[in-house]
Tab-separated table of C-alpha atoms in Angstrom:
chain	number	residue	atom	x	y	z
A	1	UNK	CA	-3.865	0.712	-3.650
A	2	UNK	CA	-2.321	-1.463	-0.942
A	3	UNK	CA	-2.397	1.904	1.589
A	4	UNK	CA	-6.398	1.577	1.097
A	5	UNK	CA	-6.558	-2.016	2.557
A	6	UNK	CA	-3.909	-1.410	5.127
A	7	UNK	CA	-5.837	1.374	6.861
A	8	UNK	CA	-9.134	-0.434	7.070
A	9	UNK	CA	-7.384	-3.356	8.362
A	10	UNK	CA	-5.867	-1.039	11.624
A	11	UNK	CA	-4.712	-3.183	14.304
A	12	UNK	CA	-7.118	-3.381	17.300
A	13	UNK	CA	-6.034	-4.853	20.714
A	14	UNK	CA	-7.784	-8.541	21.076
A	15	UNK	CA	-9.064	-8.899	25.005
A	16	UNK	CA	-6.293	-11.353	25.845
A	17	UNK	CA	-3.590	-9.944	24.088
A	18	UNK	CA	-0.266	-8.512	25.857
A	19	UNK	CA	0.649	-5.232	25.018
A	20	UNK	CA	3.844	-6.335	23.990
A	21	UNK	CA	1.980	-8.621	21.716
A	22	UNK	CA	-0.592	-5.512	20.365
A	23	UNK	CA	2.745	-3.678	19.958
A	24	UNK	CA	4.351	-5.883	17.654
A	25	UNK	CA	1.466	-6.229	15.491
A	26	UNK	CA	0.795	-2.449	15.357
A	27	UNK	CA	4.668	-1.982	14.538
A	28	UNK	CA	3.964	-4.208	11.614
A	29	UNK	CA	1.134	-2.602	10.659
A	30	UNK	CA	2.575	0.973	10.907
A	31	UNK	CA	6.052	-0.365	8.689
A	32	UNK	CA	3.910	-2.148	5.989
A	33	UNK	CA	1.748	1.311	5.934
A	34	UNK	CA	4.736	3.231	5.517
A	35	UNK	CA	6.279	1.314	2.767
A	36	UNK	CA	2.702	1.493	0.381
A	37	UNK	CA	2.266	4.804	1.479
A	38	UNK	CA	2.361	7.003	-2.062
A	39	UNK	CA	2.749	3.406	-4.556
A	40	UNK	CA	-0.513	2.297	-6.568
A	41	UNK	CA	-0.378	-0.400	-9.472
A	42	UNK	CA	-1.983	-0.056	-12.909
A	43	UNK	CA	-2.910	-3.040	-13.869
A	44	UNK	CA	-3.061	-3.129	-17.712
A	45	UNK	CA	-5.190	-6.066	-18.566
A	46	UNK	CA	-6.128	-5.789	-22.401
A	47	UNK	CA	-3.965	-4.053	-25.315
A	48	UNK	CA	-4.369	-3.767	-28.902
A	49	UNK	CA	-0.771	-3.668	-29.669
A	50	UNK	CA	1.376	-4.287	-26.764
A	51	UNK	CA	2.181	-6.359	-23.723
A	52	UNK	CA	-0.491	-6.799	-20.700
A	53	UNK	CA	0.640	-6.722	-16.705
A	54	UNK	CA	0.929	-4.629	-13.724
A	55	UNK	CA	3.118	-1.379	-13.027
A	56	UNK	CA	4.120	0.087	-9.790
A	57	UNK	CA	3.634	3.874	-10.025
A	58	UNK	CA	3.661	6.968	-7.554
A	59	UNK	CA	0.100	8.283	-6.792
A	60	UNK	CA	-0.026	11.665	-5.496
A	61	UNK	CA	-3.324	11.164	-3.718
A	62	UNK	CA	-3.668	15.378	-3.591
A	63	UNK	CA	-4.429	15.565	-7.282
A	64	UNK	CA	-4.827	11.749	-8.573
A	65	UNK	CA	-1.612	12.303	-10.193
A	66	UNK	CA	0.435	9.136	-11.333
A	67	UNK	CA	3.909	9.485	-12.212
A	68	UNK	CA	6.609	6.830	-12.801
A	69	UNK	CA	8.199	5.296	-9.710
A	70	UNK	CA	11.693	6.253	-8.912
A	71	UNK	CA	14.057	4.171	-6.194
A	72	UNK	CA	13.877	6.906	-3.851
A	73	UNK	CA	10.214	7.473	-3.507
């Protein structure tokens, strides 16, 4: 799951950095957090009978519950 390698990838302010600068980078973090935030992708690499490829679901990380993803989650 993106969300995993997001949050171990947390901003941290550099020693010459601006806050303005931190800020930016953190608001980009936060956004692209956001967006993965309940999304994993099944990758389906071998078949018997049927295509092979990736699939965006909705993981509900309470119960490791995947369910198909809709536009509005």
């Amino acid at each position: 799951r993106e969300e995993y390698y997001l949050n171990k990838r947390e901003p941290e302010r550099k020693m010459e950095e601006s806050e303005d600068t931190f800020n930016l980078r953190h608001d980009d973090w936060l956004r692209k957090m956001q967006n993965s935030e309940n999304k994993a992708e099944v990758i389906v690499a071998k078949q018997r009978h049927g295509p092979t490829g990736s699939v965006q679901v909705h993981f509900e990380k309470r119960f490791t519950h995947f369910t198909d993803l809709t536009e509005s989650t």
